Short mmCIF file of C-alpha atoms and ligand atoms in Angstrom, two decimals:
data_model
loop_
_atom_site.label_atom_id
_atom_site.label_comp_id
_atom_site.label_asym_id
_atom_site.label_seq_id
_atom_site.Cartn_x
_atom_site.Cartn_y
_atom_site.Cartn_z
CA MET A 6 -12.33 -7.49 20.58
CA ASN A 7 -11.41 -3.86 21.14
CA ARG A 8 -8.81 -3.48 18.44
CA ASP A 9 -8.85 -0.21 16.54
CA ASN A 10 -8.29 -2.05 13.30
CA LYS A 11 -8.68 0.94 11.01
CA ASN A 12 -5.92 3.22 12.27
CA GLY A 13 -2.19 2.69 12.29
CA VAL A 14 0.93 2.10 10.28
CA PHE A 15 0.57 -0.58 7.59
CA TYR A 16 3.19 -2.67 5.80
CA GLU A 17 2.65 -4.05 2.31
CA ILE A 18 4.06 -7.53 1.67
CA TYR A 19 4.64 -9.34 -1.59
CA VAL A 20 4.46 -12.77 0.03
CA ASN A 21 6.62 -14.53 -2.58
CA SER A 22 9.55 -12.25 -1.73
CA PHE A 23 9.25 -12.05 2.05
CA TYR A 24 10.26 -15.13 4.05
CA ASP A 25 10.49 -18.74 2.95
CA SER A 26 9.62 -21.16 5.76
CA ASN A 27 10.07 -24.44 3.87
CA ARG A 28 13.09 -23.85 1.63
CA ASP A 29 11.34 -24.05 -1.72
CA GLY A 30 12.53 -20.55 -2.64
CA HIS A 31 9.07 -18.95 -2.38
CA GLY A 32 8.02 -16.75 0.47
CA ASP A 33 4.93 -18.08 2.24
CA LEU A 34 2.33 -17.37 4.92
CA ASN A 35 4.18 -19.42 7.53
CA GLY A 36 7.23 -17.29 6.79
CA ILE A 37 5.31 -14.14 7.72
CA THR A 38 4.07 -15.80 10.90
CA ALA A 39 7.64 -16.81 11.73
CA GLN A 40 8.87 -13.25 11.26
CA LEU A 41 6.10 -11.39 13.10
CA ASP A 42 8.65 -10.23 15.66
CA TYR A 43 10.40 -8.31 12.90
CA LEU A 44 7.10 -6.57 12.06
CA ASN A 45 5.57 -6.19 15.50
CA THR A 46 6.76 -7.88 18.68
CA GLY A 47 3.37 -7.49 20.35
CA ASN A 48 5.05 -5.67 23.24
CA PRO A 49 4.75 -1.86 22.96
CA ASP A 50 7.80 -1.34 25.21
CA SER A 51 10.02 -3.53 23.10
CA GLN A 52 12.99 -1.90 21.37
CA LYS A 53 12.85 -4.49 18.60
CA GLY A 54 10.35 -4.81 15.80
CA LEU A 55 9.13 -2.19 13.37
CA GLN A 56 5.90 -2.16 15.38
CA VAL A 57 3.67 -1.70 12.35
CA ASP A 58 0.00 -2.00 13.27
CA GLY A 59 -1.18 -3.86 10.22
CA LEU A 60 -0.24 -5.80 7.12
CA TRP A 61 -1.51 -5.67 3.56
CA LEU A 62 -0.77 -8.90 1.76
CA MET A 63 -0.64 -8.73 -2.02
CA PRO A 64 -2.82 -11.48 -3.61
CA ILE A 65 -2.57 -14.87 -1.94
CA SER A 66 -5.06 -16.92 -3.97
CA PRO A 67 -4.05 -19.49 -6.61
CA SER A 68 -2.89 -17.89 -9.83
CA PRO A 69 -0.75 -18.84 -12.84
CA SER A 70 1.31 -15.62 -12.66
CA TYR A 71 4.20 -14.74 -10.36
CA HIS A 72 2.33 -11.63 -9.09
CA LYS A 73 -1.03 -13.42 -8.61
CA TYR A 74 -3.19 -10.49 -9.72
CA ASP A 75 -5.08 -12.96 -11.94
CA VAL A 76 -6.93 -15.39 -9.72
CA VAL A 77 -8.10 -18.91 -10.63
CA ASP A 78 -9.64 -19.87 -7.25
CA TYR A 79 -10.94 -17.18 -4.93
CA TYR A 80 -11.57 -19.57 -2.06
CA ASN A 81 -8.07 -20.84 -1.48
CA VAL A 82 -4.42 -20.00 -0.86
CA ASP A 83 -1.86 -20.45 -3.64
CA PRO A 84 0.08 -23.67 -2.89
CA ASP A 85 3.36 -21.72 -3.16
CA TYR A 86 2.14 -19.61 -0.22
CA GLY A 87 0.64 -22.38 1.91
CA THR A 88 -2.84 -23.41 2.97
CA LEU A 89 -6.00 -21.95 4.49
CA GLU A 90 -4.84 -23.43 7.79
CA ASP A 91 -1.61 -21.42 7.51
CA PHE A 92 -3.75 -18.35 6.88
CA HIS A 93 -5.80 -19.02 10.03
CA ASN A 94 -2.60 -19.42 11.99
CA LEU A 95 -1.20 -16.13 10.69
CA VAL A 96 -4.43 -14.28 11.51
CA SER A 97 -4.53 -15.73 14.99
CA GLU A 98 -0.91 -14.80 15.75
CA MET A 99 -1.43 -11.30 14.34
CA HIS A 100 -4.57 -10.72 16.37
CA LYS A 101 -2.73 -11.74 19.53
CA ARG A 102 -0.42 -8.83 18.74
CA ASN A 103 -3.32 -6.47 18.00
CA MET A 104 -2.34 -6.34 14.36
CA THR A 105 -4.78 -5.83 11.49
CA LEU A 106 -4.65 -7.97 8.36
CA ILE A 107 -5.97 -6.78 5.03
CA ILE A 108 -5.60 -8.79 1.85
CA ASP A 109 -5.68 -7.81 -1.78
CA LEU A 110 -9.08 -8.47 -3.34
CA VAL A 111 -8.72 -8.70 -7.11
CA ILE A 112 -12.20 -8.90 -8.55
CA ASN A 113 -12.28 -6.49 -11.49
CA HIS A 114 -11.04 -9.43 -13.53
CA THR A 115 -10.18 -13.09 -13.15
CA SER A 116 -7.40 -15.09 -14.70
CA ILE A 117 -8.03 -16.29 -18.25
CA GLU A 118 -7.53 -19.73 -16.69
CA HIS A 119 -10.33 -19.31 -14.13
CA PRO A 120 -12.96 -22.05 -14.56
CA TRP A 121 -15.62 -19.37 -15.10
CA PHE A 122 -13.74 -18.00 -18.10
CA LYS A 123 -12.97 -21.47 -19.44
CA GLU A 124 -16.69 -22.19 -19.48
CA ALA A 125 -17.67 -18.73 -20.68
CA SER A 126 -15.28 -18.83 -23.60
CA ALA A 127 -16.29 -22.34 -24.69
CA GLY A 128 -19.80 -21.50 -25.88
CA THR A 129 -22.16 -18.58 -26.25
CA SER A 130 -24.98 -20.33 -24.40
CA ASN A 131 -22.87 -21.32 -21.39
CA ARG A 132 -24.26 -20.16 -18.04
CA TYR A 133 -20.98 -18.32 -17.32
CA ARG A 134 -20.92 -16.56 -20.72
CA ASP A 135 -22.10 -13.22 -19.39
CA TYR A 136 -19.94 -13.34 -16.27
CA TYR A 137 -17.62 -11.60 -18.73
CA ILE A 138 -18.06 -8.77 -21.23
CA TRP A 139 -18.35 -9.71 -24.91
CA ALA A 140 -18.20 -7.49 -27.96
CA ASP A 141 -21.41 -7.07 -29.96
CA ASN A 142 -21.92 -5.92 -33.55
CA ASP A 143 -21.56 -2.26 -32.56
CA THR A 144 -18.29 -2.70 -30.67
CA ASP A 145 -15.18 -1.00 -32.06
CA LEU A 146 -12.67 -3.81 -31.59
CA ASN A 147 -9.80 -1.38 -32.05
CA GLU A 148 -10.93 0.87 -29.22
CA LYS A 149 -7.99 1.80 -27.01
CA GLY A 150 -8.00 2.08 -23.21
CA PRO A 151 -6.87 4.88 -20.87
CA TRP A 152 -3.16 4.15 -21.41
CA GLY A 153 -3.41 3.30 -25.11
CA GLN A 154 -3.84 -0.43 -24.58
CA GLN A 155 -5.96 -2.92 -26.50
CA LEU A 156 -9.31 -3.44 -24.71
CA TRP A 157 -10.91 -6.24 -26.76
CA HIS A 158 -9.24 -9.61 -27.13
CA LYS A 159 -9.98 -12.53 -29.41
CA ASN A 160 -11.45 -15.50 -27.58
CA PRO A 161 -8.77 -18.22 -27.71
CA ASN A 162 -11.31 -20.99 -27.03
CA GLY A 163 -14.24 -20.11 -29.27
CA GLU A 164 -16.34 -17.31 -30.67
CA GLY A 165 -16.16 -13.61 -29.93
CA TYR A 166 -14.03 -10.92 -28.42
CA TYR A 167 -13.90 -10.22 -24.68
CA TYR A 168 -13.09 -7.11 -22.68
CA GLY A 169 -9.89 -6.98 -20.61
CA VAL A 170 -8.82 -3.51 -19.53
CA PHE A 171 -5.39 -4.55 -18.20
CA TRP A 172 -4.26 -7.48 -20.31
CA TYR A 173 -5.67 -10.30 -22.42
CA GLY A 174 -4.82 -12.70 -19.56
CA MET A 175 -7.16 -10.78 -17.23
CA PRO A 176 -10.72 -10.77 -18.60
CA ASP A 177 -12.94 -8.22 -16.82
CA LEU A 178 -15.91 -9.56 -14.88
CA ASN A 179 -19.36 -8.24 -15.84
CA PHE A 180 -20.71 -6.39 -12.81
CA GLU A 181 -24.00 -5.70 -14.58
CA LYS A 182 -24.81 -9.32 -13.80
CA GLN A 183 -26.37 -9.97 -10.40
CA GLU A 184 -24.76 -13.42 -10.14
CA VAL A 185 -21.30 -11.84 -10.46
CA ARG A 186 -22.09 -9.30 -7.75
CA ALA A 187 -23.39 -12.10 -5.52
CA GLU A 188 -20.29 -14.26 -6.14
CA VAL A 189 -17.94 -11.39 -5.34
CA LYS A 190 -19.76 -10.58 -2.11
CA GLU A 191 -19.55 -14.28 -1.24
CA ILE A 192 -15.77 -14.16 -1.81
CA GLY A 193 -15.51 -11.14 0.49
CA ARG A 194 -17.60 -12.83 3.20
CA PHE A 195 -15.47 -15.95 2.89
CA TRP A 196 -12.21 -14.12 3.65
CA LEU A 197 -13.72 -12.13 6.52
CA ASN A 198 -14.90 -15.44 7.94
CA GLN A 199 -11.34 -16.76 7.62
CA GLY A 200 -10.25 -13.85 9.84
CA ALA A 201 -9.17 -11.10 7.45
CA ASP A 202 -9.97 -7.64 8.86
CA GLY A 203 -10.52 -6.02 5.50
CA PHE A 204 -9.37 -5.62 1.94
CA ARG A 205 -7.17 -3.60 -0.32
CA LEU A 206 -9.46 -3.29 -3.32
CA ASP A 207 -7.50 -3.69 -6.52
CA ALA A 208 -8.48 -1.58 -9.54
CA ALA A 209 -11.48 -0.13 -7.68
CA LEU A 210 -11.80 2.45 -10.44
CA HIS A 211 -12.21 -0.09 -13.23
CA ILE A 212 -15.17 -2.17 -12.07
CA PHE A 213 -17.21 -0.13 -14.51
CA ASP A 214 -14.99 1.77 -16.91
CA GLU A 215 -17.81 3.99 -18.09
CA GLY A 216 -18.30 6.02 -14.95
CA THR A 217 -17.80 6.71 -11.31
CA ARG A 218 -21.43 6.54 -10.16
CA LYS A 219 -21.86 2.83 -10.90
CA ASN A 220 -18.55 2.03 -9.23
CA ILE A 221 -19.61 3.83 -6.07
CA GLU A 222 -22.98 2.08 -6.07
CA TRP A 223 -21.19 -1.24 -6.37
CA TRP A 224 -18.69 -0.50 -3.58
CA ASN A 225 -21.54 0.65 -1.34
CA GLU A 226 -23.30 -2.64 -1.98
CA PHE A 227 -20.08 -4.54 -1.26
CA ARG A 228 -19.35 -2.57 1.92
CA GLU A 229 -22.85 -3.16 3.32
CA ALA A 230 -22.51 -6.90 2.68
CA MET A 231 -19.11 -6.98 4.40
CA LYS A 232 -20.37 -5.02 7.41
CA GLU A 233 -22.89 -7.79 8.06
CA ILE A 234 -19.92 -10.07 8.77
CA ASN A 235 -17.68 -7.48 10.45
CA PRO A 236 -19.04 -4.01 11.24
CA LYS A 237 -15.44 -2.77 11.57
CA VAL A 238 -14.24 -4.10 8.21
CA TYR A 239 -11.47 -1.89 6.82
CA LEU A 240 -11.69 -1.13 3.08
CA VAL A 241 -8.84 0.56 1.25
CA GLY A 242 -9.29 1.32 -2.42
CA GLU A 243 -6.84 1.65 -5.26
CA VAL A 244 -8.12 4.52 -7.39
CA TRP A 245 -5.02 5.57 -9.26
CA ASP A 246 -6.17 8.86 -10.73
CA GLN A 247 -6.42 12.60 -10.05
CA PRO A 248 -7.74 13.67 -6.61
CA GLU A 249 -10.99 14.91 -8.18
CA VAL A 250 -11.64 11.37 -9.45
CA VAL A 251 -10.59 9.77 -6.15
CA ALA A 252 -12.77 11.99 -3.94
CA PRO A 253 -16.26 10.48 -4.49
CA TYR A 254 -14.97 6.97 -3.72
CA TYR A 255 -14.77 8.08 -0.09
CA GLN A 256 -18.58 7.76 -0.12
CA SER A 257 -18.01 3.99 -0.13
CA LEU A 258 -14.56 3.30 1.30
CA ASP A 259 -12.60 4.07 4.48
CA SER A 260 -9.31 4.81 2.78
CA LEU A 261 -7.92 5.50 -0.67
CA PHE A 262 -4.28 5.61 -1.60
CA ASN A 263 -3.09 9.19 -2.05
CA PHE A 264 -1.11 8.74 -5.27
CA SER A 265 -0.81 12.51 -5.84
CA LEU A 266 0.76 13.10 -2.44
CA ALA A 267 3.11 10.12 -2.84
CA ASP A 268 4.32 11.51 -6.14
CA VAL A 269 4.90 14.97 -4.69
CA ILE A 270 6.87 13.62 -1.71
CA VAL A 271 9.10 11.39 -3.84
CA ARG A 272 9.76 14.14 -6.41
CA SER A 273 10.38 16.87 -3.83
CA ILE A 274 13.05 14.79 -2.15
CA LYS A 275 14.51 13.72 -5.47
CA ASN A 276 14.76 17.32 -6.74
CA SER A 277 15.72 18.88 -3.38
CA TYR A 278 12.89 21.30 -4.01
CA ASP A 279 9.43 21.27 -2.42
CA GLN A 280 6.81 20.56 -5.06
CA GLY A 281 4.02 21.30 -2.58
CA VAL A 282 3.95 18.45 -0.06
CA VAL A 283 1.85 20.21 2.57
CA ARG A 284 -0.28 22.00 -0.01
CA THR A 285 -1.14 18.66 -1.64
CA ALA A 286 -1.91 16.99 1.69
CA LEU A 287 -4.24 19.88 2.58
CA SER A 288 -5.91 20.21 -0.81
CA THR A 289 -6.65 16.49 -1.05
CA GLU A 290 -8.00 16.54 2.52
CA GLU A 291 -10.29 19.41 1.54
CA LEU A 292 -11.54 17.49 -1.49
CA TYR A 293 -12.05 14.19 0.32
CA LEU A 294 -13.54 15.20 3.66
CA PRO A 295 -16.96 16.36 2.37
CA HIS A 296 -17.52 12.83 1.01
CA ASN A 297 -16.76 11.08 4.30
CA PRO A 298 -16.15 12.73 7.69
CA ASN A 299 -14.46 9.52 8.91
CA LYS A 300 -12.18 9.12 5.94
CA ILE A 301 -8.61 7.97 6.60
CA ASP A 302 -6.03 9.04 4.05
CA ALA A 303 -3.81 6.15 2.92
CA VAL A 304 -0.41 7.80 2.54
CA PHE A 305 2.62 6.10 1.08
CA LEU A 306 5.86 6.71 -0.80
CA THR A 307 5.82 3.93 -3.40
CA ASN A 308 4.11 0.58 -3.88
CA HIS A 309 4.56 -2.57 -5.98
CA ASP A 310 3.66 -0.68 -9.18
CA GLN A 311 6.25 2.10 -8.90
CA ASN A 312 10.00 2.49 -8.98
CA ARG A 313 11.42 2.10 -5.50
CA GLY A 314 12.09 5.39 -3.71
CA MET A 315 15.72 4.56 -2.99
CA SER A 316 16.36 4.28 -6.73
CA GLU A 317 14.72 7.67 -7.28
CA TRP A 318 16.95 9.12 -4.55
CA LYS A 319 20.12 7.58 -5.99
CA ASN A 320 20.93 5.53 -2.87
CA ASN A 321 21.03 8.58 -0.63
CA ALA A 322 20.09 7.15 2.78
CA ASP A 323 19.56 10.62 4.26
CA LYS A 324 16.96 11.34 1.59
CA ALA A 325 15.28 8.01 2.33
CA LYS A 326 15.17 8.97 6.02
CA THR A 327 13.57 12.31 5.20
CA ALA A 328 10.93 10.58 3.08
CA ALA A 329 10.23 8.16 5.92
CA SER A 330 10.00 11.03 8.43
CA ILE A 331 7.44 12.82 6.25
CA LEU A 332 5.44 9.63 5.62
CA LEU A 333 5.28 8.80 9.31
CA THR A 334 4.31 12.29 10.52
CA LEU A 335 1.46 13.02 8.09
CA PRO A 336 -2.25 12.51 8.85
CA GLY A 337 -3.82 9.21 7.80
CA ASN A 338 -2.50 5.67 7.72
CA PRO A 339 1.09 5.41 6.45
CA PHE A 340 1.70 2.38 4.21
CA ILE A 341 5.29 1.14 3.99
CA TYR A 342 6.23 -1.03 1.00
CA TYR A 343 8.31 -4.01 2.12
CA GLY A 344 12.03 -3.31 1.76
CA GLU A 345 11.57 0.45 1.86
CA GLU A 346 12.73 0.37 5.48
CA ILE A 347 16.13 -1.07 4.52
CA GLY A 348 16.53 1.00 1.36
CA MET A 349 15.94 -1.68 -1.25
CA THR A 350 16.28 -0.37 -4.80
CA GLY A 351 14.55 -1.31 -8.05
CA GLU A 352 13.15 0.24 -11.18
CA LYS A 353 10.56 -1.07 -13.61
CA PRO A 354 9.79 -3.51 -15.13
CA ASP A 355 7.72 -4.77 -12.21
CA GLU A 356 9.78 -7.86 -11.38
CA PHE A 357 12.64 -5.59 -10.35
CA ILE A 358 10.55 -3.66 -7.83
CA ARG A 359 9.32 -6.90 -6.22
CA GLU A 360 12.64 -8.58 -5.54
CA PRO A 361 13.38 -10.90 -2.62
CA PHE A 362 13.48 -9.03 0.69
CA ARG A 363 17.05 -8.98 1.96
CA TRP A 364 17.35 -10.51 5.38
CA TYR A 365 21.09 -11.10 5.11
CA GLU A 366 24.17 -9.75 3.39
CA GLY A 367 24.63 -13.25 2.01
CA GLU A 368 22.43 -16.33 2.23
CA GLY A 369 20.52 -17.53 5.24
CA ASP A 370 17.37 -19.08 6.63
CA GLY A 371 14.21 -17.77 5.04
CA GLN A 372 15.87 -15.76 2.28
CA THR A 373 13.61 -16.16 -0.76
CA THR A 374 15.22 -17.22 -4.01
CA TRP A 375 12.29 -17.44 -6.44
CA ARG A 376 14.12 -14.87 -8.51
CA THR A 377 17.78 -13.93 -8.80
CA PRO A 378 17.97 -10.29 -7.76
CA GLU A 379 19.39 -7.67 -10.10
CA TYR A 380 19.27 -4.81 -7.61
CA ASN A 381 19.20 -6.22 -4.11
CA THR A 382 22.08 -8.63 -4.33
CA GLY A 383 23.33 -8.32 -0.76
CA ARG A 384 26.84 -7.49 0.48
CA ASN A 385 26.15 -3.78 0.21
CA GLY A 386 24.58 -2.92 3.55
CA VAL A 387 21.01 -3.22 2.27
CA SER A 388 19.81 -5.99 4.58
CA VAL A 389 18.20 -6.48 7.96
CA GLU A 390 21.37 -8.21 9.12
CA SER A 391 23.59 -5.20 8.46
CA GLN A 392 21.17 -2.56 9.76
CA ASP A 393 19.57 -4.25 12.76
CA GLU A 394 22.19 -3.18 15.32
CA ASP A 395 23.32 0.02 13.61
CA LEU A 396 21.52 2.85 15.40
CA ASP A 397 22.06 5.21 12.45
CA SER A 398 20.57 2.81 9.91
CA LEU A 399 17.48 3.47 7.82
CA LEU A 400 15.83 0.47 9.49
CA ASN A 401 16.31 1.94 12.95
CA HIS A 402 15.09 5.30 11.69
CA TYR A 403 11.83 3.64 10.65
CA ARG A 404 11.60 1.88 14.01
CA GLU A 405 12.16 5.15 15.84
CA LEU A 406 9.67 7.18 13.80
CA ILE A 407 6.92 4.56 14.15
CA ARG A 408 7.43 4.60 17.92
CA LEU A 409 7.35 8.40 17.89
CA ARG A 410 4.04 8.27 16.03
CA HIS A 411 2.62 5.82 18.54
CA LYS A 412 3.80 7.97 21.45
CA HIS A 413 2.37 11.27 20.19
CA VAL A 414 -1.37 11.36 19.64
CA GLU A 415 -0.99 14.57 17.62
CA LEU A 416 0.92 12.60 14.97
CA GLN A 417 -1.97 10.14 14.73
CA LYS A 418 -4.97 12.41 14.98
CA GLY A 419 -3.69 15.97 14.82
CA ASP A 420 -4.59 18.68 12.34
CA LEU A 421 -2.01 19.59 9.75
CA THR A 422 -0.92 23.17 9.16
CA GLU A 423 1.93 24.44 7.05
CA ILE A 424 4.68 26.50 8.66
CA GLN A 425 5.26 29.30 6.15
CA LEU A 426 8.99 29.80 5.63
CA ASN A 427 9.06 30.78 1.95
CA ASN A 428 12.02 28.50 1.40
CA PRO A 429 11.48 25.75 -1.19
CA HIS A 430 14.32 23.70 0.33
CA ILE A 431 12.43 23.30 3.58
CA ILE A 432 9.23 21.36 4.17
CA ALA A 433 7.74 22.39 7.51
CA TYR A 434 4.45 21.72 9.22
CA THR A 435 2.71 21.42 12.54
CA ARG A 436 0.52 18.58 13.76
CA SER A 437 -1.69 19.63 16.64
CA TYR A 438 -4.32 17.83 18.67
CA GLU A 439 -6.11 19.42 21.62
CA ASN A 440 -3.31 21.16 23.55
CA LYS A 441 -0.45 19.17 22.06
CA SER A 442 1.56 20.05 19.01
CA LEU A 443 4.73 19.11 17.20
CA ASP A 444 6.59 21.10 14.57
CA MET A 445 8.40 19.20 11.81
CA TYR A 446 11.26 20.68 9.77
CA TYR A 447 12.82 18.85 6.83
CA ASN A 448 15.78 20.30 4.98
CA ILE A 449 15.58 18.61 1.58
CA SER A 450 18.65 20.38 0.19
CA ASP A 451 22.36 19.56 0.33
CA LYS A 452 23.27 22.66 2.38
CA PRO A 453 22.58 23.49 6.02
CA ILE A 454 19.78 25.99 6.53
CA ALA A 455 19.32 28.40 9.45
CA LEU A 456 15.70 29.19 10.30
CA THR A 457 14.07 31.61 12.66
CA VAL A 458 11.41 29.68 14.53
CA GLU A 459 8.70 31.57 16.36
CA ASN A 460 7.09 29.06 18.65
CA LYS A 461 10.34 27.68 19.96
CA GLY A 462 10.32 24.70 22.23
CA LYS A 463 12.31 21.55 22.78
CA LYS A 464 13.97 19.50 20.09
CA ILE A 465 12.66 15.96 20.61
CA PHE A 466 14.03 14.31 17.50
CA SER A 467 16.65 14.89 14.85
CA THR A 468 18.39 12.69 12.35
CA HIS A 469 21.67 14.57 12.74
CA THR A 470 23.51 15.45 15.95
CA ASN A 471 24.55 18.83 14.54
CA ALA A 472 20.95 20.07 14.35
CA THR A 473 20.78 22.85 16.92
CA LEU A 474 18.08 25.05 18.40
CA LYS A 475 19.45 28.11 20.17
CA LYS A 476 17.15 30.95 21.15
CA SER A 477 14.94 31.22 18.08
CA THR A 478 17.49 29.98 15.55
CA LEU A 479 17.18 26.45 14.27
CA ILE A 480 20.03 25.01 12.20
CA VAL A 481 18.82 22.12 10.04
CA PRO A 482 21.69 20.14 8.48
CA PRO A 483 21.47 18.96 4.84
CA ASN A 484 18.82 16.27 4.24
CA ALA A 485 17.88 16.25 7.90
CA THR A 486 14.72 15.96 9.95
CA VAL A 487 14.14 17.99 13.13
CA ILE A 488 11.03 17.69 15.29
CA ILE A 489 10.27 20.30 17.95
CA LYS A 490 7.72 20.08 20.70
CA SER A 491 6.19 23.47 21.34
CA LYS A 492 6.90 25.07 24.70
CA SER A 493 3.22 25.69 25.41
CA ASN A 494 2.53 21.97 25.86
CA1 CA B 19 8.21 -21.46 0.78
CA1 CA B 20 -14.04 -3.71 -15.17
#
């Protein structure tokens, strides 16, 4: 197969909230398969479909929690989501459309209900005991973690205290133990053999909490094992920390989510004031590249752990369009969080940022109902139904920008350079590749701005019809995107 499975636009799905194929209220794998035309029609000339190149599915394995980040069986699909056969079917339909599938791999910890932990917690001589991390006489049981949380938890089933960096319900696995490393590699091989193209590696930073070097050694070991199954396996890590901490992980992984850049984009648009979008993209690139010449930045606006962008931008659809334009014209792989493309809202706690995707203004086939929405209640224009045919909608803006990215190689592979305008209300940059280049101008303020542009060319895209380029004067309307193709190419 000749698929370039590492490059493209990705779409993150919380399966429970996406599309319900069997009317039990829960989204499921068959629902995604049924709605592939919404995501990618498989026909590059089609006007329909978002045309995303890949999907990231949040955890699909059996779990007692609604979010499923605490797994009880790594070798299966949660019954709410379907079966392994449904997974094979999804993979096969996606591959027919040249789409890449990565799934969340949650192996820093298991569920407290995982059979390994049940055994481990039952007795100190159990063979699974040191699959987990137990306090010894020198352990400070009151030690607090990076965000002030309790790290050691009393064993509910027997003796001792165990380590759980996130929550008592998620005991950390002990990666000092060779059997654990072997089991986790087996889990990875299993899912690649089921057809997954790679993984989003949850909590990649926390495998060993005492230092980066051991984490990188582990991820190198994992990557080499995965490459034996699929040399093109795509590995994207979640290292939610400062760029200096993220950088060395590129020695092991293809992509890492650029949390710093996401934060700067969302805040710049929120405050109508550039907080250094291009500067952050360039400085992180400079930090990351020496660790991996083939690294692919994973850029995004928000994910399932953050307030939805549309809530940050107070329902301003023009601001949401600007954010989308920036996301989809930066270097790297853009990751869209499901619902972002229709302007779904939601603020923490987490349940509110993972609400049912809105297909319709009201009810309809496939609409998930596992949770009654507080934010995305329908009948307010935030649905596929209301935006599908509206050419000015946020949804169609996403569709258009993804097509633009596919059409222009400079947006996929081009170098990034800032266009210096000394105006904090404008974000402007060039993407250039070989002899092609595009100039992007975003007015993030509420007033029109007139700019003198040097390398004037042809306006190929704008969100507003009153954006004009005459001689060397470019008028960018409030909260608008303008893209200019340089005359030289
Ligand atoms: Ca269902
Ligand atoms: Ca850990």
